[in-house]
Amino acid sequence: MSSCQRAARPLLQSLRQECLLRRTSHLPRSFSTSAPRRDEGSTTTTTPPPMSSTKSIDQLEAAANAKEAEAKKFRMKERLLDPETTTAHWAERKLVRMGTPPVGSRRRRAALRTSENVPFEQLPYQCFQEARRVLQEDRQEKVQAIAKELAKIKRLEETPADQVPGGERKKNLRLASLRKYMNELKILADVNDPVVKRKFEDGLGDMDKPIYRYYAENKWRGMPYRIITQRIQQLNIVPDVLPKFDPVVDVELYFRRIKVTPGAILDSRITEVPPRLKVQVFNPGERLVSVVVMDSDVPNPETDSFDRRCHYLAANVPISPNQSSLPLGNVDKEKQLAVRWLPAFSQKGAPYHRLSVFVLEQKPGQILDIEKLRELYSGRDGFSLKSYRDKFGLTPVGFNIFRTIWDESTAGVMERAGIPGADVEFKLKRVYSMKEEKKPRGWEAKRLKPKYRGLWKYSKRIHGISRGRH
């Protein structure tokens, strides 16, 4: 023991004794059932019971405190469920389920919650305000140019076709060119505006305006478009399903509120219910589309090849830039649904199945006959997307894909959907080589004699000779 420890030991002992005395002095005297001593009989006193008024005051105070704590907790929960400022993960998930997703990124919401509520346009930065002034002047120039183009379009529309050089065809081409240039001017007028950019990043942009469609298409043409085109090439969608295809519409796939990465292998229980599509178009106006979900890898043991199966078919479904959500389970069963949803499944031993989701745009004003589609494709098997496209004059514009394999829940999914074949198992068939056996040459041919019996174990190409000991 060091000298410092020896010197501090008496002080520690005295402090411990003092603490022990304080603790025991505050402890109440325990009750006893034994008889009191004779010398203590005259000095024993009984404690009177507490007053009822004291009890009621304590109860009121406890109730008030509980009510105040509950109100504080409720206010905290309301603040966390604010889509403008929430940063909690559970609150973000709950807001998404409620249909009011959080606005912008989590970093932006945290900054709004901890900073003063100053409007974005009034930020006290001189350089920022000077830059906004320059952008406003440029925008005024673009607005004047737009007004001139509108006047040109109006004059050309009022001019009879026989007075325009080239006739009706030349007039229509000229009008289309002027409208295209006017849309470019509208985009250039707002493309550098920080307020417009902020609204788009927060998900509050109006997709009916050209500037927000321009931002959305530029964002999609980055990594999402590259991933989709890569999956089309890697999984041989071209030429297995279509001879040529290039998507021009963003199609996102959701199963049970889970966004699916293109080409992901999903559990059979997840794909048992119809998915939800988010179809974002980048040109104005409403149009009718057909949605097809097909399996390109249905094994056929009789022909030793693969067939195709239709898992879902709907037509005459309206979409627009502001109407992008498309739940496949909520389409009109009388006027739009031709083939109901069939859960994705794969039998045991078979390779993965590619289930492609195609969005095909119909011609303007074209309405497909649902009864005819049911008559043609209710059998599901042998479905051809190319034949369907050519027969009704459709244009494939969007694509997504997921895959499925046999898993532990596939049998239950097939049983609930009434699909036979859950007990079927595919096995690989051994394919023997058609080449003739090669005769041993060189080192092997020279050492086939019994003289080199000890070296035979090093030769793997000598057939018909026992490897046992002799």
Coordinates of C-alpha atoms in Angstrom, one line a residue:
M1 CA 0.0 0.0 0.0
S2 CA 1.4 3.4 -0.9
S3 CA 1.9 6.3 1.5
C4 CA -1.0 8.3 -0.1
Q5 CA -3.4 5.4 0.4
R6 CA -2.4 4.9 4.0
A7 CA -2.9 8.6 4.7
A8 CA -6.3 8.7 3.1
R9 CA -7.6 5.5 4.7
P10 CA -8.8 7.1 8.0
L11 CA -10.6 9.8 6.2
L12 CA -12.5 7.3 4.0
Q13 CA -13.5 5.3 7.0
S14 CA -15.0 8.3 8.8
L15 CA -16.9 9.4 5.6
R16 CA -18.4 6.0 5.2
Q17 CA -19.5 5.9 8.8
E18 CA -21.1 9.3 8.5
C19 CA -23.0 8.3 5.3
L20 CA -24.2 5.1 7.1
L21 CA -25.5 7.1 10.0
R22 CA -27.4 9.5 7.7
R23 CA -29.0 6.6 5.9
T24 CA -30.1 4.8 9.1
S25 CA -31.5 8.0 10.6
H26 CA -34.0 8.4 7.8
L27 CA -35.2 4.8 7.9
P28 CA -38.7 4.4 9.5
R29 CA -39.0 2.1 12.5
S30 CA -40.3 -1.3 11.4
F31 CA -43.5 -2.7 13.0
S32 CA -43.3 -5.7 15.4
T33 CA -45.9 -8.2 16.6
S34 CA -44.1 -8.9 19.9
A35 CA -45.4 -7.5 23.2
P36 CA -44.0 -4.1 24.4
R37 CA -41.6 -3.8 27.3
R38 CA -43.0 -2.8 30.7
D39 CA -40.8 0.3 30.9
E40 CA -42.0 1.4 27.5
G41 CA -45.7 1.1 28.0
S42 CA -46.3 4.7 29.2
T43 CA -44.1 6.3 26.5
T44 CA -45.6 4.5 23.4
T45 CA -47.6 6.8 21.1
T46 CA -49.7 6.0 18.0
T47 CA -49.4 7.9 14.8
P48 CA -52.8 9.4 13.7
P49 CA -54.1 8.4 10.3
P50 CA -53.5 10.8 7.4
M51 CA -56.2 13.4 6.7
S52 CA -58.6 12.7 3.8
S53 CA -58.0 16.2 2.5
T54 CA -54.3 15.5 2.2
K55 CA -55.1 12.3 0.2
S56 CA -57.4 14.2 -2.2
I57 CA -54.7 17.0 -2.8
D58 CA -52.1 14.4 -3.6
Q59 CA -54.4 12.6 -6.0
L60 CA -55.3 15.8 -7.8
E61 CA -51.6 16.7 -8.1
A62 CA -50.7 13.3 -9.5
A63 CA -53.6 13.5 -12.0
A64 CA -52.5 17.0 -13.1
N65 CA -48.9 15.8 -13.5
A66 CA -50.0 12.8 -15.5
K67 CA -52.3 14.9 -17.7
E68 CA -49.5 17.4 -18.3
A69 CA -47.0 14.7 -19.2
E70 CA -49.5 13.1 -21.6
A71 CA -50.1 16.5 -23.3
K72 CA -46.4 17.1 -23.6
K73 CA -46.0 13.6 -25.1
F74 CA -48.8 14.4 -27.6
R75 CA -47.2 17.7 -28.6
M76 CA -43.9 15.9 -29.1
K77 CA -45.5 13.3 -31.3
E78 CA -47.3 16.0 -33.3
R79 CA -44.0 17.8 -33.9
L80 CA -42.3 14.5 -35.0
L81 CA -45.2 13.8 -37.4
D82 CA -44.8 17.1 -39.1
P83 CA -43.8 16.3 -42.8
E84 CA -41.9 19.6 -43.0
T85 CA -39.5 19.1 -40.0
T86 CA -39.6 15.4 -39.0
T87 CA -36.3 13.5 -38.8
A88 CA -37.3 10.3 -37.0
H89 CA -37.2 7.1 -39.1
W90 CA -40.4 5.7 -37.5
A91 CA -42.2 9.0 -38.2
E92 CA -41.1 9.0 -41.8
R93 CA -42.4 5.5 -42.3
K94 CA -45.7 6.3 -40.6
L95 CA -46.2 9.5 -42.8
V96 CA -45.6 7.4 -45.9
R97 CA -48.3 4.9 -44.8
M98 CA -50.6 7.8 -44.1
G99 CA -50.2 9.1 -47.6
T100 CA -48.3 12.3 -46.6
P101 CA -44.6 11.6 -47.2
P102 CA -41.9 13.8 -45.7
V103 CA -40.9 16.8 -47.7
G104 CA -37.4 16.9 -49.1
S105 CA -34.4 15.3 -47.6
R106 CA -33.8 14.6 -43.9
R107 CA -30.9 17.1 -43.9
R108 CA -33.2 19.8 -45.2
R109 CA -35.9 19.0 -42.6
A110 CA -33.4 19.1 -39.8
A111 CA -32.1 22.5 -41.0
L112 CA -35.7 23.9 -41.0
R113 CA -36.4 22.7 -37.5
T114 CA -33.2 24.2 -36.0
S115 CA -33.1 27.5 -37.9
E116 CA -35.2 30.6 -38.0
N117 CA -38.3 30.6 -40.1
V118 CA -37.0 33.0 -42.8
P119 CA -38.5 32.7 -46.3
F120 CA -36.2 31.3 -48.9
E121 CA -36.6 34.4 -51.1
Q122 CA -35.6 36.7 -48.2
L123 CA -32.3 35.1 -47.1
P124 CA -30.0 37.9 -45.9
Y125 CA -27.1 37.3 -48.2
Q126 CA -26.1 40.1 -50.5
C127 CA -24.5 37.8 -53.2
F128 CA -27.6 35.6 -53.2
Q129 CA -30.0 38.6 -53.6
E130 CA -27.8 40.1 -56.4
A131 CA -27.8 36.7 -58.2
R132 CA -31.6 36.5 -57.9
R133 CA -31.9 40.0 -59.4
V134 CA -29.8 39.0 -62.5
L135 CA -31.9 35.8 -62.9
Q136 CA -35.1 37.9 -62.7
E137 CA -33.9 40.2 -65.5
D138 CA -33.1 37.1 -67.7
R139 CA -36.5 35.7 -66.9
Q140 CA -38.2 38.9 -68.1
E141 CA -36.4 38.6 -71.4
K142 CA -37.6 35.0 -71.8
V143 CA -41.1 36.0 -71.0
Q144 CA -41.1 38.7 -73.7
A145 CA -39.8 36.1 -76.2
I146 CA -42.6 33.7 -75.2
A147 CA -45.2 36.4 -75.8
K148 CA -43.8 37.0 -79.3
E149 CA -43.9 33.3 -80.1
L150 CA -47.5 33.1 -78.8
A151 CA -48.5 35.9 -81.2
K152 CA -46.8 34.1 -84.1
I153 CA -48.7 30.9 -83.3
K154 CA -52.0 32.8 -83.1
R155 CA -51.4 34.5 -86.4
L156 CA -50.5 31.2 -88.1
E157 CA -53.5 29.4 -86.7
E158 CA -55.8 32.1 -88.0
T159 CA -54.2 32.0 -91.5
P160 CA -56.1 29.7 -93.9
A161 CA -54.1 26.7 -95.1
D162 CA -54.4 27.7 -98.8
Q163 CA -52.5 30.9 -98.1
V164 CA -49.6 29.2 -96.5
P165 CA -46.8 28.0 -98.8
G166 CA -46.8 24.3 -98.8
G167 CA -50.4 23.9 -97.7
E168 CA -51.8 22.2 -94.6
R169 CA -48.8 20.0 -94.1
K170 CA -46.4 22.9 -94.1
K171 CA -48.7 24.8 -91.7
N172 CA -48.8 21.9 -89.2
L173 CA -45.1 21.5 -89.3
R174 CA -44.5 25.2 -88.7
L175 CA -47.0 25.2 -85.7
A176 CA -45.3 22.1 -84.2
S177 CA -41.9 23.8 -84.5
L178 CA -43.1 27.1 -82.9
R179 CA -44.8 25.2 -80.0
K180 CA -41.6 23.2 -79.4
Y181 CA -39.5 26.4 -79.4
M182 CA -42.0 28.0 -77.0
N183 CA -41.7 25.1 -74.5
E184 CA -37.9 25.5 -74.7
L185 CA -38.2 29.1 -73.8
K186 CA -40.5 28.2 -70.9
I187 CA -37.9 25.9 -69.6
L188 CA -35.1 28.4 -70.0
A189 CA -37.1 31.0 -68.2
D190 CA -37.2 29.0 -64.9
V191 CA -34.3 26.6 -65.2
N192 CA -32.0 28.7 -63.1
D193 CA -34.6 29.8 -60.5
P194 CA -33.6 28.5 -57.0
V195 CA -37.2 28.6 -55.8
V196 CA -38.3 26.3 -58.7
K197 CA -35.4 24.0 -58.1
R198 CA -36.2 23.8 -54.4
K199 CA -39.8 22.9 -55.1
F200 CA -38.8 20.1 -57.4
E201 CA -36.3 18.7 -54.8
D202 CA -39.0 18.8 -52.1
G203 CA -41.4 16.9 -54.4
L204 CA -43.9 19.9 -54.6
G205 CA -43.5 20.7 -58.3
D206 CA -46.4 20.7 -60.7
M207 CA -45.6 18.2 -63.4
D208 CA -48.0 19.9 -65.8
K209 CA -45.4 22.6 -66.2
P210 CA -42.6 22.0 -68.6
I211 CA -39.8 23.0 -66.2
Y212 CA -40.7 20.3 -63.7
R213 CA -41.0 17.6 -66.4
Y214 CA -37.6 18.7 -67.7
Y215 CA -36.1 18.3 -64.2
A216 CA -37.7 14.9 -63.8
E217 CA -36.5 13.6 -67.1
N218 CA -33.0 14.7 -66.5
K219 CA -33.0 13.0 -63.1
W220 CA -34.4 9.7 -64.6
R221 CA -31.9 9.8 -67.5
G222 CA -29.1 9.5 -65.0
M223 CA -28.7 6.3 -63.0
P224 CA -32.3 4.9 -63.2
Y225 CA -32.3 4.8 -67.0
R226 CA -28.9 3.2 -67.1
I227 CA -30.0 0.5 -64.7
I228 CA -33.1 -0.3 -66.7
T229 CA -31.2 -0.5 -70.0
Q230 CA -28.6 -2.6 -68.4
R231 CA -31.2 -5.1 -67.1
I232 CA -32.8 -5.3 -70.6
Q233 CA -29.4 -6.2 -72.0
Q234 CA -28.2 -8.5 -69.2
L235 CA -31.5 -10.5 -68.8
N236 CA -31.9 -10.8 -72.6
I237 CA -35.3 -9.1 -72.7
V238 CA -34.2 -8.1 -76.2
P239 CA -34.5 -10.3 -78.3
D240 CA -36.4 -12.9 -76.1
V241 CA -39.5 -10.7 -75.6
L242 CA -39.2 -7.9 -78.2
P243 CA -36.8 -7.5 -81.1
K244 CA -36.1 -3.9 -80.2
F245 CA -37.0 -1.7 -77.3
D246 CA -35.9 1.6 -75.6
P247 CA -37.9 2.9 -72.6
V248 CA -38.9 6.5 -72.6
V249 CA -41.1 6.5 -69.4
D250 CA -40.0 6.0 -65.8
V251 CA -41.7 3.0 -64.3
E252 CA -41.2 2.2 -60.6
L253 CA -42.4 -1.1 -59.1
Y254 CA -43.8 -1.4 -55.5
F255 CA -44.9 -4.6 -53.7
R256 CA -46.5 -4.0 -50.3
R257 CA -45.0 -0.4 -50.1
I258 CA -41.5 -1.8 -50.8
K259 CA -39.8 -0.3 -53.8
V260 CA -38.3 -3.1 -56.0
T261 CA -34.9 -2.8 -57.6
P262 CA -35.1 -3.8 -61.2
G263 CA -34.1 -7.4 -61.6
A264 CA -34.3 -8.3 -57.9
I265 CA -35.3 -11.8 -56.8
L266 CA -38.4 -11.5 -54.6
D267 CA -40.0 -13.8 -52.0
S268 CA -43.2 -15.5 -53.2
R269 CA -45.2 -14.1 -50.3
I270 CA -44.4 -10.6 -51.4
T271 CA -45.5 -11.1 -55.0
E272 CA -48.7 -12.8 -54.0
V273 CA -50.6 -9.5 -54.2
P274 CA -50.8 -7.2 -57.2
P275 CA -48.1 -4.5 -57.2
R276 CA -48.4 -0.7 -57.6
L277 CA -46.7 1.1 -60.4
K278 CA -45.5 4.7 -60.5
V279 CA -45.5 5.7 -64.2
Q280 CA -44.0 9.1 -64.8
V281 CA -44.4 10.5 -68.3
F282 CA -42.4 13.5 -69.5
N283 CA -44.7 14.9 -72.2
P284 CA -47.9 16.8 -71.5
G285 CA -51.5 15.5 -71.7
E286 CA -53.4 12.5 -70.6
R287 CA -53.2 9.2 -72.5
L288 CA -54.4 5.6 -72.3
V289 CA -52.0 2.7 -71.7
S290 CA -52.0 -1.0 -71.4
V291 CA -50.1 -2.8 -68.6
V292 CA -48.8 -6.3 -69.2
V293 CA -47.0 -8.6 -66.7
M294 CA -45.6 -11.7 -68.3
D295 CA -43.3 -14.7 -67.4
S296 CA -40.7 -15.5 -70.1
D297 CA -39.3 -18.6 -68.5
V298 CA -42.1 -21.2 -68.2
P299 CA -40.4 -24.6 -68.5
N300 CA -41.9 -27.0 -71.1
P301 CA -40.6 -30.6 -70.5
E302 CA -42.2 -31.9 -73.7
T303 CA -40.3 -29.6 -76.1
D304 CA -37.3 -29.2 -73.7
S305 CA -37.7 -25.4 -74.0
F306 CA -39.3 -22.4 -72.3
D307 CA -42.8 -20.9 -73.0
R308 CA -44.4 -17.6 -72.0
R309 CA -47.3 -16.9 -69.6
C310 CA -49.4 -13.8 -69.1
H311 CA -49.7 -12.9 -65.4
Y312 CA -51.7 -9.7 -65.7
L313 CA -53.3 -7.6 -68.5
A314 CA -55.2 -4.3 -68.2
A315 CA -56.0 -1.8 -70.9
N316 CA -57.6 1.7 -71.2
V317 CA -55.8 2.9 -68.1
P318 CA -55.4 6.7 -68.0
I319 CA -52.1 8.3 -66.9
S320 CA -50.8 11.9 -67.0
P321 CA -47.8 13.8 -65.7
N322 CA -49.6 14.6 -62.5
Q323 CA -51.4 11.2 -62.3
S324 CA -48.5 8.7 -61.9
S325 CA -49.7 6.2 -59.3
L326 CA -51.2 3.0 -60.8
P327 CA -52.2 0.3 -58.4
L328 CA -52.8 -2.8 -60.5
G329 CA -55.3 -4.1 -57.9
N330 CA -57.6 -1.1 -58.1
V331 CA -58.3 -0.9 -61.9
D332 CA -61.9 -1.1 -63.1
K333 CA -62.8 -4.8 -63.3
E334 CA -65.4 -4.2 -66.0
K335 CA -63.8 -1.7 -68.3
Q336 CA -60.0 -2.1 -67.8
L337 CA -59.1 -5.5 -66.3
A338 CA -58.7 -8.3 -69.0
V339 CA -56.6 -10.9 -67.1
R340 CA -56.5 -10.8 -63.3
W341 CA -53.3 -11.0 -61.3
L342 CA -51.6 -14.4 -61.0
P343 CA -48.9 -14.7 -58.3
A344 CA -45.4 -15.2 -59.5
F345 CA -44.1 -18.7 -58.9
S346 CA -41.3 -21.1 -59.9
Q347 CA -41.3 -24.8 -59.5
K348 CA -38.6 -26.6 -57.7
G349 CA -35.4 -27.2 -59.7
A350 CA -36.3 -24.7 -62.4
P351 CA -34.0 -21.7 -63.0
Y352 CA -35.2 -18.2 -62.0
H353 CA -38.2 -16.8 -63.9
R354 CA -38.1 -13.3 -65.4
L355 CA -41.4 -11.4 -64.9
S356 CA -41.4 -8.3 -67.1
V357 CA -43.7 -5.4 -66.5
F358 CA -44.5 -3.5 -69.8
V359 CA -46.4 -0.3 -70.2
L360 CA -47.7 0.1 -73.8
E361 CA -49.2 3.4 -75.0
Q362 CA -52.4 3.3 -77.0
K363 CA -53.1 5.5 -80.0
P364 CA -54.8 8.8 -79.3
G365 CA -58.5 8.1 -78.8
Q366 CA -58.1 4.3 -79.1
I367 CA -60.2 2.2 -76.7
L368 CA -59.5 -1.5 -76.7
D369 CA -62.3 -4.0 -76.4
I370 CA -61.9 -5.7 -73.0
E371 CA -64.2 -8.6 -73.9
K372 CA -62.0 -9.4 -77.0
L373 CA -58.9 -9.3 -74.8
R374 CA -60.4 -11.7 -72.3
E375 CA -61.4 -14.0 -75.1
L376 CA -57.9 -14.0 -76.6
Y377 CA -55.7 -14.1 -73.5
S378 CA -57.8 -15.7 -70.7
G379 CA -55.8 -18.9 -71.2
R380 CA -52.6 -17.1 -70.2
D381 CA -50.2 -19.7 -71.7
G382 CA -48.4 -19.0 -75.0
F383 CA -48.7 -15.2 -74.6
S384 CA -46.7 -13.1 -77.1
L385 CA -46.1 -9.4 -76.4
K386 CA -44.9 -8.8 -79.9
S387 CA -48.2 -10.3 -81.3
Y388 CA -50.2 -8.2 -78.8
R389 CA -48.4 -5.0 -79.8
D390 CA -48.8 -5.6 -83.5
K391 CA -52.4 -6.7 -83.3
F392 CA -53.6 -3.5 -81.6
G393 CA -51.0 -1.0 -82.8
L394 CA -49.5 -0.3 -79.4
T395 CA -46.1 1.3 -78.6
P396 CA -44.0 0.0 -75.6
V397 CA -42.8 3.0 -73.6
G398 CA -42.0 1.8 -70.1
F399 CA -40.4 -1.3 -68.5
N400 CA -39.5 -2.9 -65.2
I401 CA -38.6 -6.4 -64.1
F402 CA -38.3 -8.7 -61.1
R403 CA -37.4 -12.4 -60.7
T404 CA -38.7 -15.3 -58.7
I405 CA -37.4 -18.7 -57.6
W406 CA -38.7 -21.6 -55.6
D407 CA -38.6 -20.9 -51.9
E408 CA -40.1 -22.2 -48.7
S409 CA -43.4 -20.3 -49.2
T410 CA -44.0 -21.0 -52.9
A411 CA -46.0 -24.2 -52.3
G412 CA -48.4 -22.3 -50.0
V413 CA -48.8 -19.4 -52.5
M414 CA -49.6 -21.9 -55.3
E415 CA -52.1 -23.7 -53.1
R416 CA -53.9 -20.5 -52.2
A417 CA -54.0 -19.4 -55.8
G418 CA -55.2 -22.8 -57.0
I419 CA -52.1 -23.4 -59.2
P420 CA -51.2 -27.1 -59.7
G421 CA -47.7 -28.4 -59.9
A422 CA -46.3 -27.6 -56.5
D423 CA -45.1 -31.2 -56.2
V424 CA -43.2 -31.2 -59.5
E425 CA -39.5 -31.0 -59.4
F426 CA -37.2 -30.4 -62.4
K427 CA -33.9 -32.1 -62.6
L428 CA -31.0 -31.4 -64.9
K429 CA -30.6 -34.0 -67.7
R430 CA -27.0 -35.2 -68.3
V431 CA -25.9 -34.4 -71.8
Y432 CA -23.2 -36.8 -73.1
S433 CA -20.5 -35.6 -75.5
M434 CA -20.9 -36.6 -79.1
K435 CA -17.2 -36.5 -79.8
E436 CA -15.2 -39.7 -80.2
E437 CA -12.9 -40.8 -77.5
K438 CA -9.3 -39.6 -78.0
K439 CA -6.6 -42.2 -78.1
P440 CA -3.7 -41.6 -75.6
R441 CA -0.8 -39.8 -77.1
G442 CA 2.8 -38.9 -76.0
W443 CA 3.6 -39.4 -72.4
E444 CA 0.4 -41.4 -71.7
A445 CA 0.8 -43.7 -74.7
K446 CA 4.4 -44.5 -73.8
R447 CA 3.6 -45.4 -70.2
L448 CA 0.6 -47.7 -70.7
K449 CA 2.9 -50.7 -70.3
P450 CA 2.9 -52.6 -67.0
K451 CA 6.4 -51.4 -66.5
Y452 CA 5.0 -47.9 -65.6
R453 CA 2.2 -49.2 -63.5
G454 CA 3.3 -47.0 -60.6
L455 CA 2.8 -43.9 -62.7
W456 CA -0.8 -44.6 -63.8
K457 CA -2.2 -42.8 -60.8
Y458 CA -0.8 -39.5 -62.2
S459 CA -2.6 -39.9 -65.5
K460 CA -6.2 -38.8 -65.6
R461 CA -6.9 -39.5 -69.3
I462 CA -6.3 -43.2 -69.3
H463 CA -9.7 -44.9 -69.4
G464 CA -10.5 -48.6 -68.9
I465 CA -7.6 -49.3 -66.6
S466 CA -8.3 -50.1 -63.0
R467 CA -6.8 -47.8 -60.4
G468 CA -6.7 -50.6 -57.7
R469 CA -3.5 -52.0 -56.4
H470 CA -2.0 -55.0 -58.3

